[in-house]
XYZ file of C-alpha atoms in Angstrom:
720
model
C -24.594 24.130 -131.834
C -22.987 20.695 -132.098
C -22.933 18.517 -135.227
C -22.658 14.777 -135.898
C -23.065 12.612 -139.016
C -24.410 9.101 -139.597
C -23.240 6.377 -141.963
C -25.639 7.562 -144.691
C -24.125 11.044 -144.828
C -26.928 12.769 -142.924
C -25.930 15.595 -140.586
C -27.600 16.240 -137.240
C -27.260 19.521 -135.405
C -27.933 19.960 -131.693
C -29.313 23.448 -131.139
C -29.769 25.695 -128.107
C -32.705 27.909 -129.132
C -33.414 31.376 -127.734
C -36.619 32.887 -129.100
C -39.021 34.393 -126.607
C -40.953 31.658 -124.801
C -39.837 28.904 -127.173
C -36.378 28.410 -125.676
C -35.203 24.841 -125.621
C -33.023 21.967 -126.811
C -33.614 21.083 -130.470
C -32.198 18.735 -133.113
C -32.337 19.425 -136.850
C -31.389 17.112 -139.733
C -29.749 17.776 -143.099
C -29.810 15.260 -145.945
C -27.898 17.442 -148.430
C -24.531 17.875 -146.737
C -25.602 20.808 -144.591
C -26.987 22.972 -147.396
C -30.423 22.936 -145.762
C -31.834 21.688 -142.479
C -35.330 20.389 -141.760
C -37.617 21.765 -139.081
C -36.129 20.814 -135.713
C -37.427 18.319 -133.175
C -37.773 19.704 -129.631
C -36.209 17.588 -126.873
C -36.587 19.880 -123.862
C -37.644 23.323 -122.691
C -34.821 25.454 -121.347
C -31.455 23.792 -120.833
C -27.978 24.483 -122.158
C -25.062 22.953 -124.074
C -26.668 20.205 -126.199
C -23.980 17.830 -127.484
C -24.698 15.126 -130.016
C -23.006 11.973 -131.296
C -23.935 9.047 -133.549
C -23.110 5.356 -133.170
C -21.727 4.521 -136.642
C -22.635 0.854 -136.201
C -26.402 1.432 -136.148
C -26.874 5.185 -136.725
C -28.438 5.697 -133.287
C -28.328 9.388 -132.379
C -27.532 10.375 -128.801
C -28.012 13.870 -127.340
C -27.043 15.098 -123.851
C -27.531 18.482 -122.206
C -27.919 20.168 -118.836
C -31.052 21.689 -117.328
C -32.237 23.063 -114.011
C -33.666 20.807 -111.325
C -34.335 21.384 -107.652
C -31.118 22.460 -105.892
C -28.970 22.569 -108.997
C -28.537 21.250 -112.501
C -28.757 17.728 -113.904
C -27.594 15.982 -117.079
C -30.288 14.710 -119.448
C -30.274 12.233 -122.357
C -32.425 11.493 -125.389
C -31.928 9.220 -128.394
C -33.303 8.531 -131.843
C -33.210 5.175 -133.640
C -35.064 6.322 -136.767
C -32.520 8.766 -138.231
C -33.788 11.735 -136.276
C -37.498 11.494 -137.079
C -38.422 10.990 -133.429
C -36.564 11.165 -130.134
C -37.275 9.571 -126.773
C -38.482 11.639 -123.840
C -35.659 13.125 -121.831
C -34.047 10.926 -119.169
C -32.060 12.317 -116.253
C -28.847 10.310 -116.170
C -26.867 12.190 -113.490
C -27.360 11.372 -109.816
C -25.056 13.946 -108.250
C -26.974 17.200 -107.810
C -24.982 20.408 -108.152
C -23.710 22.703 -110.860
C -23.343 19.907 -113.423
C -22.104 21.483 -116.621
C -20.878 20.693 -120.123
C -21.874 17.064 -120.722
C -20.029 15.421 -123.649
C -21.084 12.030 -125.123
C -18.953 9.439 -126.909
C -19.618 5.930 -128.230
C -17.396 2.899 -127.657
C -16.581 0.144 -130.172
C -19.337 -2.136 -128.827
C -22.028 0.510 -128.570
C -21.140 1.700 -125.071
C -22.286 5.258 -124.370
C -20.093 7.428 -122.149
C -21.033 10.907 -120.910
C -18.554 13.121 -119.035
C -19.130 16.475 -117.345
C -17.725 18.864 -114.745
C -19.277 20.633 -111.769
C -17.594 24.072 -111.509
C -15.658 22.768 -108.508
C -13.189 19.914 -108.073
C -14.820 16.905 -109.721
C -15.246 15.389 -113.183
C -18.061 12.838 -113.449
C -18.905 10.045 -115.900
C -22.036 8.043 -116.701
C -22.234 4.871 -118.791
C -24.838 2.848 -120.613
C -24.165 -0.579 -122.119
C -27.581 -1.043 -123.735
C -28.002 1.913 -126.042
C -29.128 4.369 -123.390
C -31.979 2.292 -121.957
C -30.327 1.967 -118.549
C -27.493 3.805 -116.806
C -25.247 3.316 -113.806
C -26.936 3.619 -110.428
C -24.383 6.230 -109.357
C -22.119 8.614 -111.217
C -18.506 7.513 -111.580
C -15.816 9.919 -110.366
C -13.092 10.502 -112.951
C -11.170 12.962 -110.756
C -12.088 14.646 -107.477
C -8.879 16.641 -106.995
C -9.224 19.237 -109.734
C -7.855 22.695 -108.978
C -10.230 25.105 -110.666
C -8.428 27.345 -113.182
C -8.652 31.085 -112.781
C -11.916 32.553 -113.950
C -12.397 34.993 -115.581
C -9.266 35.048 -117.696
C -7.429 38.147 -118.891
C -9.851 39.793 -121.306
C -12.815 39.417 -118.963
C -14.268 36.211 -120.402
C -15.292 33.223 -118.329
C -13.337 29.976 -118.214
C -15.735 27.145 -117.312
C -14.703 23.602 -116.496
C -15.692 21.643 -119.611
C -14.618 17.990 -119.320
C -14.468 16.706 -122.905
C -14.238 12.989 -123.629
C -13.608 10.580 -126.506
C -13.423 6.813 -126.973
C -11.036 4.753 -129.107
C -13.047 2.839 -131.732
C -9.983 1.906 -133.791
C -8.342 -1.490 -134.168
C -5.304 -0.322 -132.191
C -4.194 -2.070 -128.969
C -6.060 0.668 -127.056
C -9.438 -0.124 -128.637
C -12.183 0.733 -126.132
C -10.027 3.113 -124.060
C -12.013 6.100 -122.762
C -10.297 9.486 -122.480
C -11.357 12.565 -120.495
C -9.623 15.964 -120.498
C -10.251 19.031 -118.357
C -8.654 22.398 -117.439
C -6.688 22.376 -114.176
C -4.489 24.829 -112.239
C -2.645 22.461 -109.902
C 0.706 23.500 -111.412
C 0.187 27.228 -110.863
C -1.610 28.333 -114.035
C -4.360 26.890 -116.254
C -3.180 23.675 -117.928
C -4.867 20.804 -119.783
C -4.824 17.398 -118.078
C -5.935 13.951 -119.304
C -6.898 10.651 -117.701
C -7.946 7.405 -119.375
C -9.792 4.235 -118.430
C -9.463 0.694 -119.793
C -12.354 -0.786 -117.778
C -15.271 1.225 -119.144
C -14.810 4.095 -116.710
C -14.599 2.226 -113.414
C -10.978 3.224 -112.705
C -8.799 5.982 -114.133
C -5.126 6.648 -114.771
C -3.141 9.347 -113.032
C -3.444 12.702 -114.834
C -1.072 13.502 -117.698
C -0.192 17.140 -118.472
C -0.922 17.688 -122.173
C 0.606 21.131 -122.794
C 4.419 21.171 -122.859
C 5.247 24.778 -121.963
C 7.270 25.544 -118.816
C 5.351 24.665 -115.658
C 4.330 27.782 -113.746
C 5.080 30.277 -116.549
C 1.649 31.894 -116.045
C 0.484 31.074 -119.585
C -3.186 30.137 -119.897
C -4.254 26.941 -121.642
C -8.032 26.742 -121.854
C -11.075 25.448 -123.770
C -9.610 21.959 -124.531
C -11.137 19.375 -126.885
C -10.203 15.776 -127.684
C -10.629 13.413 -130.641
C -9.315 9.916 -131.356
C -8.585 9.185 -135.012
C -9.049 5.942 -136.944
C -5.504 4.839 -136.035
C -6.101 5.242 -132.307
C -3.948 8.367 -132.006
C -5.193 10.929 -129.492
C -5.375 14.584 -130.535
C -6.030 17.363 -128.022
C -6.679 20.942 -129.114
C -6.762 23.960 -126.808
C -6.374 27.719 -126.790
C -2.938 28.789 -125.579
C -1.310 32.088 -124.527
C 2.300 30.880 -124.364
C 3.274 33.040 -127.375
C 2.195 36.341 -125.792
C 4.331 37.494 -122.834
C 1.485 39.833 -121.857
C -0.899 36.889 -121.523
C -3.685 38.321 -123.700
C -3.400 36.978 -127.263
C -3.933 33.279 -127.875
C -3.625 30.677 -130.613
C -5.139 27.255 -131.214
C -2.641 24.545 -130.249
C -2.535 20.828 -131.017
C -0.934 18.013 -129.016
C -0.848 14.427 -130.280
C -0.261 11.178 -128.406
C 0.613 8.009 -130.305
C 0.976 6.114 -127.019
C -2.631 6.101 -125.877
C -2.410 9.257 -123.786
C 0.554 8.220 -121.639
C 2.662 10.986 -123.201
C 2.333 13.723 -125.795
C 4.699 14.960 -128.472
C 5.723 18.586 -129.025
C 2.747 20.948 -129.059
C 2.293 22.845 -132.315
C 0.296 25.957 -133.084
C -2.506 24.949 -135.455
C -3.975 28.430 -135.918
C -2.579 30.876 -138.456
C -1.508 33.359 -135.768
C -2.359 34.614 -132.291
C -5.337 36.838 -131.661
C -7.290 38.279 -128.759
C -10.840 38.322 -127.416
C -13.222 41.160 -128.217
C -13.077 42.583 -124.704
C -16.856 42.347 -124.331
C -16.607 39.738 -121.571
C -17.577 36.562 -123.449
C -15.622 34.255 -125.748
C -17.910 31.237 -125.552
C -17.279 28.237 -123.331
C -15.500 25.695 -125.511
C -13.841 24.839 -128.805
C -14.144 21.735 -130.984
C -12.329 19.474 -133.422
C -12.960 16.611 -135.820
C -10.521 14.179 -137.435
C -10.855 12.269 -140.699
C -9.157 11.682 -144.021
C -5.713 12.079 -142.474
C -6.460 15.590 -141.215
C -7.717 17.256 -138.071
C -10.051 20.241 -138.269
C -9.860 22.351 -135.090
C -12.500 25.029 -134.426
C -11.870 28.088 -132.283
C -13.162 31.635 -131.680
C -11.129 34.832 -131.853
C -11.773 38.520 -132.473
C -9.278 39.325 -135.241
C -12.049 41.241 -137.072
C -13.415 43.009 -133.980
C -16.174 40.640 -132.906
C -15.750 36.973 -132.066
C -15.986 34.695 -135.102
C -15.381 30.961 -135.492
C -12.352 29.792 -137.479
C -10.975 26.472 -138.674
C -7.765 25.414 -140.385
C -7.093 21.827 -141.478
C -3.860 20.241 -140.276
C -2.275 17.252 -142.023
C -1.726 14.633 -139.326
C 1.237 13.096 -141.171
C 3.026 16.397 -141.900
C 1.771 19.178 -139.644
C 3.611 22.002 -141.380
C 3.425 20.675 -144.952
C 7.168 20.983 -145.599
C 7.560 17.435 -146.926
C 9.332 16.160 -143.802
C 7.033 13.715 -142.032
C 6.247 13.992 -138.340
C 7.078 10.276 -138.034
C 9.712 10.049 -140.730
C 11.269 6.865 -139.356
C 7.910 5.083 -139.308
C 8.185 3.769 -135.750
C 4.756 5.017 -134.715
C 6.138 7.908 -132.637
C 6.943 11.412 -133.777
C 9.779 13.624 -132.521
C 11.538 10.640 -130.911
C 14.244 10.361 -133.610
C 14.540 13.875 -134.978
C 16.466 14.851 -138.062
C 19.910 16.321 -137.444
C 23.128 16.962 -139.332
C 21.273 17.857 -142.515
C 19.343 14.579 -142.633
C 15.887 14.981 -144.231
C 14.637 11.408 -144.663
C 14.225 8.422 -142.366
C 13.919 10.736 -139.369
C 11.241 12.793 -137.626
C 10.682 16.478 -138.441
C 12.764 18.522 -135.974
C 10.265 21.396 -136.239
C 6.947 19.578 -136.725
C 4.883 22.767 -136.622
C 7.174 25.113 -138.581
C 8.148 24.598 -142.249
C 11.878 23.805 -142.535
C 12.555 21.519 -145.463
C 16.341 21.599 -144.915
C 16.049 20.556 -141.213
C 18.966 22.865 -140.299
C 20.056 22.521 -136.651
C 23.321 24.355 -136.106
C 23.490 23.847 -132.310
C 22.725 20.130 -132.639
C 20.051 20.069 -129.939
C 17.541 18.214 -132.181
C 15.362 21.321 -132.439
C 15.506 22.847 -135.912
C 16.725 26.411 -136.353
C 13.330 27.422 -137.752
C 11.643 26.854 -134.388
C 14.587 26.900 -131.944
C 14.312 29.748 -129.418
C 18.088 29.482 -128.872
C 19.435 28.386 -132.280
C 23.077 28.697 -131.172
C 22.702 27.319 -127.637
C 21.634 23.698 -127.071
C 18.292 23.583 -125.249
C 16.172 20.651 -126.294
C 13.535 21.471 -123.658
C 12.985 24.967 -125.195
C 12.180 26.408 -121.746
C 11.112 30.063 -122.002
C 9.962 31.224 -118.581
C 9.069 34.793 -119.563
C 7.528 33.690 -122.901
C 9.374 36.372 -124.860
C 10.463 33.984 -127.617
C 14.061 33.803 -126.336
C 14.819 30.561 -124.504
C 16.082 30.614 -120.941
C 19.360 29.031 -122.069
C 20.353 32.129 -124.064
C 18.244 34.847 -122.383
C 20.259 37.210 -120.190
C 17.007 38.011 -118.404
C 15.059 34.732 -118.524
C 12.328 35.885 -116.187
C 11.846 39.436 -117.475
C 10.427 40.370 -120.871
C 12.775 42.889 -122.500
C 14.886 43.035 -119.340
C 17.867 45.354 -118.894
C 21.006 43.278 -119.493
C 23.438 46.065 -118.489
C 25.700 45.686 -115.441
C 26.480 49.156 -113.993
C 28.013 47.776 -110.769
C 30.280 45.316 -112.649
C 29.428 42.363 -110.429
C 28.651 40.038 -113.333
C 24.887 40.093 -112.695
C 22.731 41.909 -115.297
C 20.406 44.595 -113.980
C 17.307 42.522 -114.711
C 18.537 39.826 -112.284
C 20.592 41.936 -109.852
C 18.943 42.543 -106.479
C 21.267 45.545 -106.033
C 21.911 46.809 -109.576
C 24.054 49.733 -108.403
C 25.905 48.009 -105.558
C 28.582 45.373 -106.123
C 27.233 42.099 -104.714
C 28.112 39.066 -106.830
C 26.819 36.721 -104.094
C 23.321 38.322 -104.271
C 22.854 37.790 -100.517
C 19.284 38.669 -99.466
C 18.762 37.691 -95.836
C 15.124 38.760 -95.580
C 14.239 37.395 -99.059
C 12.476 40.627 -99.995
C 14.104 40.908 -103.419
C 16.498 43.671 -102.310
C 20.048 42.491 -101.622
C 21.679 43.124 -98.272
C 24.241 45.365 -99.982
C 21.603 48.013 -100.687
C 18.767 47.112 -98.283
C 18.198 49.685 -95.526
C 16.422 46.949 -93.563
C 18.366 43.809 -94.545
C 16.717 41.633 -91.922
C 13.092 42.428 -92.707
C 11.174 42.532 -95.957
C 11.072 45.569 -98.190
C 8.051 47.824 -97.934
C 8.079 50.649 -100.455
C 4.462 51.599 -101.132
C 5.395 55.045 -102.474
C 7.953 53.594 -104.880
C 10.770 55.958 -103.916
C 13.277 53.157 -103.376
C 13.460 53.777 -99.619
C 12.094 51.157 -97.273
C 8.984 52.684 -95.762
C 9.547 50.670 -92.611
C 12.811 52.458 -91.890
C 11.600 55.089 -89.417
C 12.347 58.679 -90.301
C 13.564 61.458 -88.037
C 10.926 63.130 -85.864
C 10.865 66.606 -87.360
C 9.284 68.733 -84.611
C 8.895 68.450 -80.845
C 6.940 70.883 -78.674
C 7.152 71.064 -74.894
C 5.011 73.048 -72.478
C 4.731 73.151 -68.690
C 1.574 71.741 -67.154
C -0.295 73.206 -64.210
C 1.509 70.901 -61.795
C 4.904 71.581 -63.337
C 5.053 68.457 -65.497
C 6.354 68.600 -69.075
C 3.716 68.109 -71.786
C 5.431 66.781 -74.931
C 3.924 66.526 -78.417
C 5.598 65.773 -81.728
C 4.851 65.167 -85.372
C 4.400 61.578 -86.511
C 7.380 60.088 -88.328
C 7.026 58.036 -91.498
C 7.493 54.341 -90.757
C 7.028 54.672 -87.000
C 5.275 51.969 -84.976
C 5.972 53.669 -81.633
C 8.414 56.148 -80.058
C 11.182 56.255 -77.469
C 11.971 59.367 -75.384
C 15.385 60.358 -74.053
C 15.779 63.005 -71.343
C 18.905 64.808 -70.218
C 20.207 67.714 -68.153
C 20.148 70.839 -70.263
C 23.523 71.907 -68.863
C 25.147 68.747 -70.227
C 23.899 69.247 -73.786
C 26.822 71.404 -74.979
C 29.286 68.725 -73.890
C 27.663 66.185 -76.199
C 25.273 64.390 -73.862
C 22.106 63.107 -75.458
C 20.513 62.041 -72.216
C 19.312 58.667 -71.010
C 16.261 56.664 -71.903
C 13.125 57.923 -70.238
C 10.613 55.566 -71.811
C 10.328 53.036 -74.652
C 7.222 52.049 -76.589
C 5.056 55.168 -76.581
C 2.103 54.736 -78.930
C 0.831 58.032 -80.234
C 2.573 61.399 -80.410
C 2.137 62.845 -76.901
C 3.679 62.145 -73.490
C 3.440 63.688 -70.003
C 6.699 63.721 -67.977
C 5.816 64.421 -64.310
C 9.458 64.976 -63.294
C 10.405 68.561 -62.390
C 14.018 69.735 -62.744
C 15.819 71.230 -59.760
C 15.704 74.976 -59.295
C 17.838 76.716 -61.872
C 18.123 73.597 -63.992
C 16.261 72.328 -67.076
C 15.594 69.207 -69.124
C 15.999 68.562 -72.830
C 14.119 65.818 -74.679
C 14.850 63.812 -77.815
C 12.288 61.646 -79.596
C 13.192 58.574 -81.664
C 10.752 56.740 -83.900
C 10.813 52.957 -83.683
C 9.812 50.491 -86.362
C 9.459 46.944 -85.095
C 11.080 45.567 -88.234
C 13.963 48.031 -88.588
C 14.715 49.278 -85.075
C 15.074 52.893 -83.946
C 15.251 55.834 -86.284
C 17.758 58.711 -86.102
C 17.999 61.201 -83.237
C 18.332 64.029 -85.718
C 21.178 66.507 -86.174
C 22.863 68.812 -83.680
C 23.595 72.480 -84.287
C 26.848 71.557 -86.046
C 24.821 69.466 -88.544
C 26.224 66.221 -87.171
C 24.024 63.182 -86.636
C 23.309 62.714 -82.954
C 24.634 59.368 -81.683
C 23.925 58.535 -78.053
C 26.642 56.404 -76.471
C 25.028 56.464 -73.034
C 24.635 52.920 -71.632
C 21.137 53.927 -70.672
C 20.192 55.029 -74.196
C 16.844 53.860 -75.505
C 16.870 50.440 -77.125
C 13.258 50.449 -78.273
C 10.460 48.228 -77.003
C 10.625 44.489 -77.751
C 8.009 42.602 -79.740
C 7.185 39.127 -81.010
C 5.660 38.159 -84.355
C 3.561 35.006 -84.741
C 2.692 33.489 -88.126
C 0.121 30.938 -89.215
C 0.565 27.356 -88.007
C -2.312 25.867 -89.999
C -5.207 26.654 -92.301
C -8.607 25.516 -93.564
C -9.824 26.111 -97.112
C -13.579 26.682 -96.738
C -14.621 28.287 -100.032
C -12.282 29.190 -102.861
C -9.704 27.862 -105.253
C -6.371 27.921 -103.394
C -2.899 28.237 -104.858
C -0.038 27.826 -102.381
C -0.256 27.077 -98.641
C -0.169 28.900 -95.304
C 3.595 28.298 -95.257
C 3.863 30.830 -98.100
C 2.485 33.511 -95.729
C 5.229 33.239 -93.100
C 7.620 35.733 -94.695
C 7.538 38.670 -97.081
C 9.295 37.060 -100.025
C 6.811 37.552 -102.879
C 5.839 33.870 -102.696
C 2.122 34.138 -102.094
C -0.858 32.066 -101.137
C -3.790 33.030 -103.381
C -7.485 32.326 -102.873
C -9.883 32.810 -105.791
C -13.633 33.039 -105.389
C -15.816 30.142 -106.508
C -19.449 29.927 -107.538
C -21.982 29.283 -104.796
C -23.782 25.958 -104.934
C -27.444 25.257 -105.659
C -30.210 27.248 -107.255
C -30.528 28.622 -110.725
C -27.487 30.223 -112.359
C -29.052 33.671 -112.035
C -29.328 33.257 -108.249
C -25.782 32.078 -107.605
C -22.963 34.354 -106.560
C -19.226 34.248 -106.134
C -18.004 33.449 -102.627
C -14.765 33.069 -100.681
C -13.705 32.068 -97.173
C -10.250 30.983 -96.036
C -8.996 30.474 -92.472
C -5.585 30.512 -90.801
C -4.708 29.653 -87.190
C -2.088 31.652 -85.264
C -0.754 31.118 -81.724
C -1.216 34.580 -80.179
C 0.306 35.993 -76.977
C -1.328 38.781 -74.979
C 0.577 42.011 -74.344
C 0.260 45.740 -73.931
C -0.611 45.916 -77.615
C -1.601 43.221 -80.142
C -1.778 43.941 -83.876
C -2.950 42.008 -86.943
C -0.826 42.511 -90.077
C -1.309 41.320 -93.641
C 0.786 42.078 -96.687
C -1.008 41.219 -99.899
C -3.353 42.381 -102.614
C -6.657 41.649 -104.298
C -8.147 41.869 -107.762
C -11.194 44.006 -108.442
C -13.738 42.988 -111.078
C -17.005 44.662 -111.916
C -19.367 43.030 -109.438
C -18.380 45.066 -106.375
C -16.730 42.408 -104.219
C -15.394 43.441 -100.825
C -13.256 41.359 -98.491
C -13.034 41.443 -94.694
C -10.591 39.930 -92.213
C -12.039 38.565 -88.973
C -10.844 36.651 -85.902
C -12.361 34.045 -83.590
C -11.253 32.344 -80.389
C -13.651 29.423 -80.794
C -13.698 28.977 -84.579
C -17.426 29.752 -84.673
C -18.083 33.359 -83.666
C -16.017 35.857 -85.649
C -15.300 39.540 -85.012
C -14.353 41.922 -87.807
C -10.893 43.515 -87.697
C -10.819 47.211 -88.511
C -8.116 47.705 -91.123
C -7.768 49.333 -94.558
C -8.655 47.466 -97.746
C -5.982 45.385 -99.415
C -4.363 47.240 -102.336
C -5.254 46.306 -105.907
C -1.622 45.606 -106.772
C 0.988 43.779 -104.737
C 3.192 46.687 -103.654
C 4.428 45.200 -100.351
C 2.064 47.349 -98.303
C 1.631 46.329 -94.654
C -2.095 46.599 -93.875
C -2.651 46.446 -90.124
C -5.327 46.704 -87.459
C -5.451 46.506 -83.662
C -6.642 43.406 -81.781
C -7.659 43.173 -78.103
C -4.548 43.318 -75.916
C -5.806 40.318 -73.919
C -6.167 38.089 -76.986
C -4.206 34.852 -76.564
C -4.164 31.191 -77.519
C -4.682 29.512 -80.884
C -6.777 32.133 -82.689
C -8.547 31.604 -86.018
C -8.313 34.387 -88.586
C -10.289 34.360 -91.809
C -10.865 36.404 -94.951
C -14.399 36.414 -96.366
C -16.163 37.894 -99.357
C -18.938 40.111 -97.987
C -20.756 40.532 -101.304
C -23.644 38.130 -101.932
C -25.149 39.821 -104.976
C -27.015 37.208 -107.071
C -25.650 36.971 -110.567
C -22.290 38.447 -109.536
C -20.029 35.843 -111.067
C -16.739 37.606 -111.759
C -14.229 35.807 -109.584
C -11.697 37.920 -107.686
C -8.514 36.727 -106.002
C -6.980 37.585 -102.620
C -3.197 37.048 -102.532
C -1.291 36.988 -99.230
C 2.486 37.380 -99.114
C 2.773 37.553 -95.316
C 0.236 37.334 -92.483
C 1.233 37.762 -88.858
C 0.173 38.876 -85.379
C 2.499 41.239 -83.509
C 2.559 41.414 -79.701
C 4.262 44.179 -77.747
C 4.824 42.985 -74.124
């Protein structure tokens, strides 16, 4: 439900009713401060998310909600001008047809009505009425059309819808009439809260401002934002925030305040009494709420501290957030945290820990952040950056990117283990040519990325010794060779020599490079009384040839013959462009050109049109690669995927015309990013600018748990 009050002290509650066939949008009135409510008035059958507001100038009541229409959902409006006794018939105010969701109304100082909403995609919309809801704009205004949908679901299995909350400044401040809209957005790498404002009644909008002040890209979720403007014109944004839990599960209710009309925000403070988690049952609700009045803000939020989700509230004094007697704006200049207390000063300055009680304002490192809330109290770090969110700031954290990281230094190179790419090999320069996270000093394949799917610390692409080789004579005298497959082998090279020369140390000359498979037929027949010996070497295209094995004296065989096998050549081609068809994309195709753990990620989105129960999650992303034909052409992808409960499967395909696609036969992507090279064979004649795509093959209606495909490297390998 949503609640609003009029100037006479009556409360009105917007209700979403579920009771058999009587489902609908209702409004009920209380004249005794909420102790009792009268029988409700029905505004609509079906529908969702009824939000309500009252114009304090004339007590007109405005209600907005969403409901199904042909090909999607629309936003509807109804009003009452007789204190809730009757309401007008519903009016569809949205023109854009799609998955319109979460409409929020607000009233301007001259009776303007603004309604904002999102569309589960990339756009926030706004409608406006200047005559009390009798007429509306002929087309929806676009607030933003470049939103990057935040991940959904979030850790804990609950959904994270795009609710675009709005508020209007009715104060006597210089920003009177300014309209504000906030929304969740992932353009900076993880879910953040962004804000835009308009000074011309919603016709044009400011560039987005990031509200939350944690480190950009630290993977902390900010979600379910709400916004209120108080009687002084200050803007208060509340949101749920996981910055205090390095595991990204527990959350608290946070508050950010702007005294500059939304152009900037002061330090975020935690308004809740702790951090808590969801119930784990897959639903936390869709939004939070807040109200401001009497010098306080009253945020509302859900958490499951008692097992099931309940709703909590905790009043926060807007003049002194933490109640320690030191004012947020102690110097009275209209801004807080711009002239913070230091050197023991406690008056005439702003609280240096506005969300943590610290009456003495101690600040021993002099960085203007009080010791009570300073994550490096002995190391100056005014920005309080804490990349791994372990409560220890980057400025004093030996392992700033690793929670509880090992700070020891066994190789004495001055780099702690948690940051050393070769913790047991001296390498103070940390050189890592292939950018695979393993330094050249300890990388068995220093020029190609690490691949260690079995976790034994040995690069799986380094080809192993071929353990056994069998030879038999064919009917025509040829030699039939067969051998066991070697770990890490892409193909094999065969050396052949005169058996009589073996004792003198000869290891023969190269017979053939680039044998695919583990058998070979040598038609050559040795002269009478002579014999051949054969040696097999495994080749990996990334790491070269493997060992020849050991001789009878247990020495590694090293062939110094100028004709020794060099292995077959190859070329690797990476993406030169891409097209995002369906999905929320983080990163670009340029992140797929090397195995460096910098990934491009594509998250499923909700299909468009139809009722919610008929929609499904979908994904399609395309890359283009310039391919050369050869004796063998392979498709390779190193990446991973998530796996929720709705049975999604993903398939890679290729096309030479961008229209007709053929599936590539290759194993599924792993569920964790373990640097596994997943590969499949392409036609040897394939050439030109080829389009490759990944698609979600599941179209199960109602399957709305969004999975993500992450690609570290994607390439096509051609063997001439």
